[in-house]
Short mmCIF file of C-alpha atoms and ligand atoms in Angstrom, two decimals:
data_model
loop_
_atom_site.label_atom_id
_atom_site.label_comp_id
_atom_site.label_asym_id
_atom_site.label_seq_id
_atom_site.Cartn_x
_atom_site.Cartn_y
_atom_site.Cartn_z
CA MET B 1 0.00 0.00 0.00
CA SER B 2 2.99 2.26 0.28
CA ARG B 3 2.74 2.37 -3.36
CA GLN B 4 0.13 5.13 -2.95
CA ARG B 5 1.55 8.59 -3.27
CA TYR B 6 1.25 11.00 -0.41
CA ASP B 7 -0.57 14.21 -1.05
CA PHE B 8 1.52 15.85 1.64
CA ASP B 9 4.76 15.04 3.36
CA THR B 10 3.56 16.66 6.58
CA VAL B 11 0.19 18.09 7.50
CA ALA B 12 -0.76 20.12 10.56
CA ILE B 13 -4.27 20.06 12.01
CA GLY B 14 -5.55 23.13 13.85
CA ALA B 15 -4.39 26.69 13.14
CA GLY B 16 -3.99 28.03 16.67
CA PRO B 17 -0.75 29.68 17.76
CA SER B 18 0.98 26.29 18.16
CA ASN B 19 0.65 25.24 14.54
CA LEU B 20 1.01 28.78 13.20
CA SER B 21 4.42 28.85 14.87
CA LEU B 22 5.20 25.44 13.42
CA ALA B 23 4.09 26.45 9.91
CA ALA B 24 6.18 29.62 10.08
CA LEU B 25 9.32 27.77 11.18
CA TYR B 26 8.72 24.84 8.81
CA GLU B 27 8.63 27.18 5.83
CA GLY B 28 11.65 29.03 7.19
CA ALA B 29 13.57 25.75 7.35
CA CYS B 30 12.74 24.30 3.92
CA GLY B 31 11.16 27.06 1.86
CA ARG B 32 7.97 25.05 1.34
CA PRO B 33 4.63 25.89 2.97
CA LEU B 34 3.16 23.53 5.53
CA PRO B 35 -0.54 22.84 4.85
CA VAL B 36 -2.63 23.46 7.98
CA PHE B 37 -6.24 22.28 8.18
CA GLU B 38 -8.42 24.49 10.33
CA ARG B 39 -12.07 23.89 11.07
CA SER B 40 -13.14 27.51 11.55
CA PRO B 41 -14.03 29.48 8.44
CA GLY B 42 -11.37 32.14 9.03
CA PRO B 43 -8.72 33.30 11.48
CA THR B 44 -9.87 33.19 15.09
CA TRP B 45 -8.31 32.93 18.54
CA HIS B 46 -10.56 32.19 21.54
CA GLU B 47 -13.05 34.64 20.04
CA GLY B 48 -15.81 34.01 22.60
CA LEU B 49 -13.34 34.84 25.38
CA MET B 50 -12.23 38.14 23.90
CA LEU B 51 -13.70 40.00 26.84
CA PRO B 52 -13.25 43.79 26.83
CA GLY B 53 -9.84 44.90 28.06
CA ALA B 54 -8.42 41.35 28.13
CA ARG B 55 -4.63 41.30 28.16
CA LEU B 56 -2.06 38.75 27.07
CA GLN B 57 -0.27 37.14 30.02
CA THR B 58 2.88 36.61 27.99
CA SER B 59 5.47 39.02 26.59
CA TRP B 60 5.00 39.87 22.91
CA ILE B 61 8.67 39.00 22.40
CA LYS B 62 7.57 35.39 22.88
CA ASP B 63 5.76 35.53 19.54
CA LEU B 64 5.46 32.78 16.92
CA VAL B 65 9.10 32.84 15.87
CA SER B 66 11.46 35.28 17.61
CA LEU B 67 12.89 33.14 20.41
CA VAL B 68 14.40 30.78 17.85
CA ASP B 69 14.60 32.95 14.72
CA PRO B 70 14.41 36.68 15.46
CA ARG B 71 14.98 37.49 11.78
CA HIS B 72 11.87 35.60 10.67
CA GLU B 73 9.44 37.83 8.77
CA LEU B 74 6.47 36.70 10.90
CA SER B 75 7.76 38.30 14.09
CA PHE B 76 5.45 40.48 16.15
CA LEU B 77 7.84 43.38 15.62
CA ASN B 78 7.50 43.08 11.85
CA TYR B 79 3.73 42.89 12.25
CA ILE B 80 3.44 45.98 14.42
CA VAL B 81 5.78 48.01 12.19
CA SER B 82 3.95 46.96 9.04
CA THR B 83 0.58 48.01 10.49
CA GLY B 84 1.97 51.53 11.02
CA ARG B 85 1.23 51.29 14.73
CA VAL B 86 4.68 50.79 16.20
CA TYR B 87 5.10 54.29 17.69
CA ALA B 88 1.60 54.36 19.13
CA PHE B 89 2.17 50.84 20.45
CA LEU B 90 5.42 51.85 22.16
CA ASN B 91 3.92 55.05 23.54
CA ALA B 92 1.01 53.15 25.03
CA GLN B 93 3.63 51.50 27.30
CA PHE B 94 1.68 48.31 27.79
CA ASP B 95 2.84 46.08 30.62
CA ALA B 96 0.73 43.43 28.92
CA ILE B 97 -0.57 43.87 25.39
CA PRO B 98 -4.28 43.64 24.51
CA ARG B 99 -5.34 40.11 23.62
CA LEU B 100 -7.07 41.62 20.61
CA GLU B 101 -3.71 42.81 19.28
CA TYR B 102 -2.28 39.32 19.66
CA ALA B 103 -5.30 37.86 17.85
CA ARG B 104 -4.78 40.37 15.02
CA TYR B 105 -1.09 39.40 14.88
CA LEU B 106 -2.03 35.73 14.58
CA ALA B 107 -4.48 36.52 11.77
CA TRP B 108 -1.80 38.57 9.97
CA ALA B 109 0.73 35.72 10.30
CA ALA B 110 -1.86 33.18 9.14
CA GLY B 111 -2.39 35.31 6.02
CA HIS B 112 1.22 34.51 5.04
CA LEU B 113 0.84 30.76 5.60
CA ASP B 114 -0.99 27.89 3.89
CA ILE B 115 -4.07 27.66 6.15
CA ARG B 116 -6.99 25.69 4.76
CA TYR B 117 -9.96 27.17 6.58
CA GLY B 118 -13.32 25.49 6.95
CA THR B 119 -11.66 22.07 6.96
CA ALA B 120 -12.32 20.08 10.12
CA VAL B 121 -10.43 16.81 10.32
CA ASP B 122 -12.79 14.48 12.14
CA ARG B 123 -11.09 11.14 11.48
CA VAL B 124 -7.48 10.07 11.03
CA ALA B 125 -6.83 6.52 9.89
CA TYR B 126 -3.59 4.68 9.13
CA ASP B 127 -2.83 2.86 5.92
CA ASP B 128 0.91 3.12 5.39
CA GLY B 129 0.54 6.83 5.96
CA PHE B 130 -2.18 8.95 7.47
CA GLU B 131 -5.55 9.34 5.83
CA LEU B 132 -7.32 12.49 6.89
CA TYR B 133 -11.09 12.63 6.63
CA GLY B 134 -13.49 15.51 7.11
CA GLY B 135 -17.25 15.32 6.66
CA GLY B 136 -16.90 11.76 5.33
CA ARG B 137 -14.52 12.91 2.56
CA LEU B 138 -10.84 12.00 2.19
CA LEU B 139 -8.96 15.28 2.50
CA GLY B 140 -5.58 13.80 1.70
CA ARG B 141 -2.84 11.37 2.66
CA ALA B 142 0.22 12.44 4.60
CA ARG B 143 3.46 10.85 5.70
CA HIS B 144 3.55 12.72 9.02
CA VAL B 145 0.96 14.63 10.97
CA VAL B 146 1.09 17.32 13.67
CA PHE B 147 -1.92 17.89 15.91
CA GLY B 148 -2.44 21.32 17.40
CA LEU B 149 -6.10 20.98 18.33
CA GLY B 150 -5.94 23.07 21.47
CA THR B 151 -8.44 22.72 24.28
CA ARG B 152 -12.16 22.67 24.94
CA PRO B 153 -14.00 23.90 28.03
CA HIS B 154 -13.95 21.56 30.98
CA VAL B 155 -17.39 21.34 32.56
CA PRO B 156 -17.69 19.84 36.08
CA SER B 157 -19.57 16.54 35.98
CA CYS B 158 -22.52 17.86 38.01
CA PHE B 159 -23.28 20.32 35.17
CA THR B 160 -22.85 17.92 32.24
CA GLY B 161 -25.59 16.20 30.28
CA ARG B 162 -28.45 18.40 31.51
CA THR B 163 -30.22 21.55 30.51
CA LEU B 164 -30.12 24.13 33.26
CA PRO B 165 -31.49 27.49 32.14
CA GLY B 166 -29.30 30.22 33.57
CA VAL B 167 -26.05 28.25 33.23
CA ILE B 168 -23.71 29.75 30.63
CA LEU B 169 -20.26 28.69 29.45
CA ALA B 170 -17.73 31.52 29.83
CA GLU B 171 -17.09 31.57 26.10
CA HIS B 172 -20.79 32.30 25.47
CA LEU B 173 -21.08 35.09 28.05
CA MET B 174 -20.36 38.02 25.73
CA GLY B 175 -22.92 36.80 23.20
CA ARG B 176 -25.55 36.25 25.91
CA LEU B 177 -24.99 39.44 27.95
CA PRO B 178 -27.52 41.60 26.06
CA ASP B 179 -30.28 39.03 26.85
CA LEU B 180 -29.53 38.89 30.58
CA THR B 181 -31.88 41.61 31.73
CA ASP B 182 -32.33 40.69 35.39
CA ARG B 183 -29.24 42.54 36.63
CA ASP B 184 -30.24 42.79 40.30
CA ALA B 185 -30.42 39.01 40.65
CA PRO B 186 -27.34 37.08 41.85
CA ALA B 187 -24.92 36.08 39.09
CA VAL B 188 -22.29 33.55 40.14
CA VAL B 189 -19.04 32.99 38.24
CA VAL B 190 -17.64 29.52 38.97
CA GLY B 191 -13.88 29.24 38.45
CA GLY B 192 -11.07 31.17 40.12
CA GLY B 193 -8.70 31.53 37.15
CA GLN B 194 -8.07 34.28 34.63
CA THR B 195 -11.21 33.58 32.60
CA GLY B 196 -13.30 33.65 35.77
CA ALA B 197 -11.77 37.03 36.67
CA GLU B 198 -12.56 38.41 33.22
CA CYS B 199 -16.17 37.21 33.47
CA VAL B 200 -16.52 38.91 36.87
CA LEU B 201 -15.28 42.17 35.36
CA ALA B 202 -17.59 41.81 32.35
CA LEU B 203 -20.62 41.35 34.65
CA LEU B 204 -19.65 44.28 36.87
CA ARG B 205 -19.13 46.51 33.83
CA ALA B 206 -22.48 45.40 32.41
CA GLY B 207 -24.20 46.69 35.56
CA PHE B 208 -24.89 43.49 37.51
CA HIS B 209 -25.43 44.43 41.14
CA ASP B 210 -24.85 41.11 42.86
CA VAL B 211 -21.88 39.32 41.31
CA GLN B 212 -20.41 36.39 43.25
CA TRP B 213 -17.07 34.85 42.36
CA MET B 214 -16.55 31.26 43.44
CA GLY B 215 -13.25 29.35 43.32
CA ARG B 216 -11.98 26.04 44.62
CA ARG B 217 -8.72 27.30 46.09
CA HIS B 218 -8.65 29.06 49.43
CA TRP B 219 -7.97 32.42 47.74
CA PHE B 220 -7.98 33.93 44.26
CA ALA B 221 -4.32 33.31 43.60
CA PRO B 222 -2.40 35.85 41.51
CA LEU B 223 -0.30 34.71 38.59
CA ASP B 224 3.28 34.33 39.72
CA ASP B 225 5.24 36.12 37.01
CA SER B 226 8.40 36.56 39.09
CA PRO B 227 11.89 35.82 37.73
CA PRO B 228 12.18 32.46 39.57
CA ALA B 229 8.71 31.47 38.32
CA ASN B 230 9.80 32.28 34.78
CA ASP B 231 12.75 29.92 35.15
CA PHE B 232 10.19 27.14 34.54
CA TYR B 233 9.55 28.66 31.10
CA ARG B 234 13.02 28.23 29.70
CA PRO B 235 14.46 25.61 27.38
CA SER B 236 17.08 24.79 30.02
CA TYR B 237 14.34 23.84 32.49
CA LEU B 238 12.48 21.87 29.83
CA GLY B 239 15.60 19.72 29.38
CA PHE B 240 15.84 19.17 33.14
CA PHE B 241 12.12 18.45 33.66
CA THR B 242 11.74 15.83 30.92
CA GLY B 243 14.50 13.77 32.57
CA LEU B 244 12.68 13.46 35.91
CA PRO B 245 10.70 10.40 37.05
CA GLU B 246 6.97 10.67 36.42
CA ALA B 247 5.91 10.95 40.07
CA THR B 248 8.38 13.81 40.62
CA ARG B 249 7.13 15.61 37.51
CA ARG B 250 3.53 15.43 38.70
CA ARG B 251 4.42 16.71 42.16
CA LEU B 252 6.45 19.62 40.80
CA LEU B 253 3.67 20.54 38.38
CA SER B 254 1.16 20.92 41.18
CA GLU B 255 3.64 23.15 43.05
CA GLN B 256 4.12 25.34 39.97
CA VAL B 257 0.47 25.84 39.10
CA ALA B 258 0.34 29.52 40.16
CA THR B 259 2.90 30.35 37.47
CA SER B 260 0.39 29.31 34.82
CA ASP B 261 -3.16 29.25 36.14
CA GLY B 262 -3.20 32.29 38.42
CA VAL B 263 -5.00 35.56 37.77
CA SER B 264 -3.06 38.54 36.39
CA MET B 265 -2.36 41.13 39.06
CA SER B 266 -3.89 43.84 36.85
CA SER B 267 -7.19 41.92 36.63
CA LEU B 268 -7.28 41.44 40.40
CA GLN B 269 -6.61 45.13 40.95
CA GLU B 270 -9.34 46.06 38.47
CA ILE B 271 -11.81 43.79 40.27
CA TYR B 272 -11.01 45.20 43.70
CA ARG B 273 -11.16 48.78 42.37
CA ALA B 274 -14.44 48.18 40.52
CA GLU B 275 -15.99 46.80 43.71
CA TYR B 276 -14.72 49.75 45.74
CA GLU B 277 -15.95 52.42 43.35
CA GLU B 278 -19.33 50.79 42.73
CA ARG B 279 -19.99 50.54 46.46
CA LEU B 280 -18.81 54.11 46.97
CA GLU B 281 -21.21 55.39 44.33
CA ASN B 282 -24.24 53.18 44.75
CA GLY B 283 -23.86 51.25 48.00
CA GLY B 284 -25.13 47.70 48.08
CA ARG B 285 -22.89 44.69 47.71
CA PRO B 286 -21.87 44.53 44.05
CA LEU B 287 -19.33 41.74 44.49
CA THR B 288 -18.88 38.84 46.91
CA LEU B 289 -15.79 36.66 46.79
CA LEU B 290 -16.46 33.00 47.56
CA PRO B 291 -13.12 31.17 47.66
CA GLY B 292 -12.69 27.62 48.96
CA ARG B 293 -15.87 26.25 47.37
CA ASP B 294 -16.20 23.35 44.96
CA VAL B 295 -19.60 22.87 43.32
CA VAL B 296 -20.50 19.19 43.67
CA ALA B 297 -24.24 19.16 42.90
CA VAL B 298 -26.60 21.46 41.07
CA SER B 299 -30.35 21.75 40.44
CA GLY B 300 -32.62 24.28 38.79
CA ARG B 301 -36.18 25.33 39.50
CA GLY B 302 -38.24 28.41 38.69
CA GLY B 303 -35.33 30.28 37.14
CA VAL B 304 -33.10 29.72 40.17
CA VAL B 305 -29.98 27.55 40.04
CA THR B 306 -29.05 25.95 43.37
CA MET B 307 -25.51 24.74 43.88
CA ARG B 308 -24.22 22.54 46.68
CA CYS B 309 -20.60 23.45 47.40
CA ARG B 310 -17.98 21.45 49.25
CA LEU B 311 -15.93 23.78 51.45
CA THR B 312 -12.16 23.61 51.80
CA THR B 313 -12.69 23.93 55.54
CA GLY B 314 -14.94 20.83 55.59
CA GLY B 315 -18.71 20.54 55.24
CA HIS B 316 -21.04 21.94 52.57
CA GLU B 317 -23.16 24.98 51.85
CA PHE B 318 -25.85 25.92 49.31
CA ARG B 319 -25.70 28.91 46.96
CA GLU B 320 -28.49 30.18 44.72
CA ALA B 321 -28.19 32.25 41.57
CA ARG B 322 -30.20 33.46 38.61
CA HIS B 323 -27.20 33.24 36.29
CA VAL B 324 -24.21 30.90 36.61
CA VAL B 325 -21.15 31.40 34.39
CA LEU B 326 -18.86 28.38 34.12
CA ALA B 327 -15.19 29.32 33.82
CA THR B 328 -14.03 25.96 35.06
CA GLY B 329 -10.90 25.41 33.02
CA ARG B 330 -10.06 23.66 29.81
CA GLU B 331 -8.99 20.17 28.77
CA PRO B 332 -7.18 18.87 25.66
CA ALA B 333 -9.44 18.35 22.63
CA PRO B 334 -9.61 14.62 21.80
CA LEU B 335 -7.36 13.29 19.03
CA PRO B 336 -9.58 12.15 16.12
CA PHE B 337 -7.97 8.73 15.58
CA ASP B 338 -10.22 5.98 14.28
CA ALA B 339 -10.46 2.85 16.45
CA GLU B 340 -7.73 0.98 14.58
CA MET B 341 -5.24 3.85 14.78
CA ALA B 342 -6.08 4.48 18.46
CA GLU B 343 -5.22 0.84 19.20
CA MET B 344 -1.67 1.39 17.92
CA VAL B 345 -0.92 4.34 20.21
CA GLU B 346 0.90 3.69 23.49
CA LEU B 347 -0.94 5.07 26.51
CA ASP B 348 0.37 6.01 29.93
CA ALA B 349 -1.15 4.94 33.27
CA THR B 350 -3.73 7.75 33.04
CA GLY B 351 -4.90 6.68 29.57
CA GLU B 352 -3.17 9.58 27.78
CA PRO B 353 -0.89 8.99 24.76
CA VAL B 354 2.80 8.82 25.67
CA VAL B 355 4.58 11.92 24.35
CA GLU B 356 8.26 11.44 23.64
CA GLN B 357 11.04 13.98 23.96
CA HIS B 358 10.46 15.83 20.70
CA TYR B 359 6.69 15.89 21.07
CA SER B 360 6.06 12.78 18.99
CA LEU B 361 3.74 10.00 20.07
CA LEU B 362 4.99 6.56 20.86
CA TRP B 363 3.05 4.36 18.47
CA LYS B 364 3.44 1.24 16.34
CA HIS B 365 4.80 2.79 13.12
CA ALA B 366 6.62 5.75 14.65
CA ASP B 367 9.85 4.73 12.90
CA GLN B 368 8.35 5.69 9.52
CA HIS B 369 5.36 7.91 10.22
CA ARG B 370 5.55 10.47 12.97
CA VAL B 371 2.63 11.88 14.92
CA PHE B 372 3.50 15.07 16.78
CA VAL B 373 1.27 16.74 19.34
CA GLN B 374 1.36 20.31 20.54
CA ASN B 375 -0.11 21.51 23.82
CA ARG B 376 -0.79 18.10 25.36
CA ALA B 377 2.49 17.27 27.05
CA ARG B 378 2.15 19.08 30.36
CA PHE B 379 2.91 15.94 32.36
CA THR B 380 6.04 15.08 30.38
CA HIS B 381 7.36 18.49 29.28
CA GLY B 382 6.19 20.75 32.07
CA ILE B 383 4.01 23.67 33.01
CA ASN B 384 5.11 25.65 29.94
CA ASP B 385 3.38 23.28 27.53
CA PRO B 386 -0.18 24.73 27.54
CA ASN B 387 1.20 28.29 27.43
CA LEU B 388 2.48 30.58 24.72
CA SER B 389 5.92 31.11 26.30
CA LEU B 390 7.88 28.35 24.59
CA LEU B 391 5.65 28.02 21.55
CA SER B 392 8.40 28.64 19.03
CA VAL B 393 10.86 26.46 20.94
CA ARG B 394 8.45 23.50 20.82
CA ALA B 395 7.79 24.13 17.13
CA ALA B 396 11.54 24.29 16.49
CA TYR B 397 12.07 20.93 18.19
CA ILE B 398 9.36 19.44 15.98
CA VAL B 399 10.84 20.96 12.80
CA ASN B 400 14.29 19.66 13.75
CA ALA B 401 12.85 16.19 14.34
CA LEU B 402 10.93 16.24 11.05
CA PHE B 403 14.00 17.24 9.03
CA GLU B 404 16.39 15.18 11.16
CA ARG B 405 18.78 18.13 11.38
CA GLU B 406 19.27 21.17 13.56
CA ALA B 407 17.29 23.58 11.39
CA TYR B 408 16.92 25.77 14.47
CA ARG B 409 19.41 26.00 17.28
CA ILE B 410 17.84 26.43 20.70
CA ARG B 411 20.06 28.45 22.99
CA ASP B 412 19.65 29.06 26.70
CA GLU B 413 23.15 29.20 28.07
CA HIS B 414 23.07 32.01 30.61
CA THR B 415 21.65 30.09 33.54
CA PHE B 416 22.56 30.19 37.23
CA THR B 417 19.97 27.93 38.84
CA VAL B 418 21.31 24.46 39.63
CA TRP B 419 18.27 22.20 39.76
CA PRO B 420 18.56 19.22 42.11
CA ASP B 421 19.91 16.09 40.48
CA SER B 422 17.28 13.38 40.41
CA HIS B 423 19.95 10.66 40.38
CA PRO B 424 22.46 11.75 43.03
CA ARG B 425 25.59 9.69 43.20
C1 FAD H 1 -8.92 32.97 26.68
C2 FAD H 1 -7.55 32.40 26.75
C3 FAD H 1 -6.46 33.25 26.89
C4 FAD H 1 -5.18 32.74 26.96
N1 FAD H 1 -4.15 33.61 27.13
C5 FAD H 1 -2.91 33.12 27.26
C6 FAD H 1 -1.82 34.01 27.50
O1 FAD H 1 -1.99 35.21 27.61
N2 FAD H 1 -0.58 33.48 27.63
C7 FAD H 1 -0.35 32.13 27.54
O2 FAD H 1 0.79 31.70 27.65
N3 FAD H 1 -1.37 31.28 27.32
C8 FAD H 1 -2.63 31.73 27.18
N4 FAD H 1 -3.67 30.85 26.97
C9 FAD H 1 -3.38 29.40 26.89
C10 FAD H 1 -2.87 28.96 25.49
O3 FAD H 1 -1.68 29.60 25.20
C11 FAD H 1 -3.85 29.19 24.40
O4 FAD H 1 -4.98 28.39 24.65
C12 FAD H 1 -3.34 28.89 22.97
O5 FAD H 1 -4.32 29.34 22.07
C13 FAD H 1 -3.05 27.44 22.70
O6 FAD H 1 -2.72 27.33 21.33
P1 FAD H 1 -3.03 26.03 20.47
O7 FAD H 1 -2.63 26.36 19.08
O8 FAD H 1 -2.37 24.87 21.11
O9 FAD H 1 -4.60 25.80 20.59
P2 FAD H 1 -5.82 26.71 20.12
O10 FAD H 1 -5.47 28.14 20.16
O11 FAD H 1 -7.00 26.24 20.88
O12 FAD H 1 -6.01 26.31 18.59
C14 FAD H 1 -6.47 25.06 18.18
C15 FAD H 1 -7.07 25.22 16.80
O13 FAD H 1 -7.39 23.94 16.29
C16 FAD H 1 -8.63 23.98 15.62
N5 FAD H 1 -9.16 22.63 15.61
C17 FAD H 1 -9.51 21.88 16.69
N6 FAD H 1 -9.93 20.67 16.29
C18 FAD H 1 -9.81 20.64 14.95
C19 FAD H 1 -10.06 19.64 13.97
N7 FAD H 1 -10.51 18.42 14.32
N8 FAD H 1 -9.83 19.94 12.67
C20 FAD H 1 -9.36 21.17 12.31
N9 FAD H 1 -9.12 22.15 13.20
C21 FAD H 1 -9.33 21.88 14.50
C22 FAD H 1 -9.43 24.97 16.45
O14 FAD H 1 -10.49 25.52 15.70
C23 FAD H 1 -8.37 26.00 16.81
O15 FAD H 1 -8.29 27.04 15.86
C24 FAD H 1 -4.96 31.34 26.88
C25 FAD H 1 -6.06 30.49 26.77
C26 FAD H 1 -7.33 31.00 26.71
C27 FAD H 1 -8.49 30.04 26.61
#
């Protein structure tokens, strides 16, 4: 069957930042475009979560290419100069740039790449190469494939599989806001991360008078963006982390969570200031913080949602709301392997595919046909993996592995942290 020609040497699926970075570096390395199949009809980046004033949590220098190839034409600097906005951008002195600007940058970069919009890949089969299907149609055959499917909202099990009027996913909030007329009634945001914070701000700005913010941790933890925290987001740490035993990796990840899943200090300040000013002007209790609560059961009756919450201090309590916004995190989108292909992929103890050093999956025909995955290697490659920080570094490792040469050199030599040896002599 090898006798069939491949339509593509390598194909990428999903045109989020991960595969845009890959496509940019791939073309930079070989001069040929990398075809990227994307299900949405045009460029988009977490559009439903583009809440007003949202800021990127990552430096714009960590764009699609610059950390490994600062001379690449798809750098953020080239983008901002070529839009004619560079002086205004510099004068605005952003500590963190608007997420909208980053989304525009991604769309600009995508315009220079081979993105095939409106093409969802819903099944990948193996027949001496990968067969990619969408809508029951064969889209093409490829020798290697790179998945960059991103994430989908994680919904706590007590909310799944039922219709509860008043319960809204965070990414639908902006679209639904104009219909939510009952602004004196309690509106609860569930989820103590950045998206939860942005939903709280959106509700306060929209004139809700009784917003309640609920989170599982004992406080609404700020994002740790300190220099030592950022040491986890360096290629040198990546090399150290991947060499650790699995149990150690999992323990360290849970210790490092505030460097990735915390709330930006600016968002926390905005929330506290909005509460202060609203109460100063109009009295009442515009915002209540409810940390240390985990929703474990939910019911709805007569337009009221009742939630039973487990408390970090032990015991339970009930909370009622007219509107409930779920900002309860995200989980990797499933890989669309057909049953036969899925059988050939090695899984770890948790049932997840085993990701090897250069982001390829361990599977039966890996010696000839590589499957790479982006943004689903947190447990093997560290806390940086779901973030934008080392996007171009990960893409460079994949390009180097695909071409079996050092197309991009990854340099991180000025280090002065000596991480503890996991195999002391
Ligand atoms: C609102 C929000 C803000 C964030 N802000 C930051 C930040 O400031 N800093 C940071 O470091 N991280 C941030 N993150 C985390 C992370 O960096 C982003 O989620 C980032 O977009 C991940 O990129 P990705 O390319 O892996 O996935 P995604 O951006 O999710 O892209 C995946 C793409 O694949 C497409 N797709 C999925 N399935 C298929 C299919 N079967 N066929 C074809 N196409 C498919 C999707 O349509 C999508 O376009 C943020 C996350 C969210 C949700």
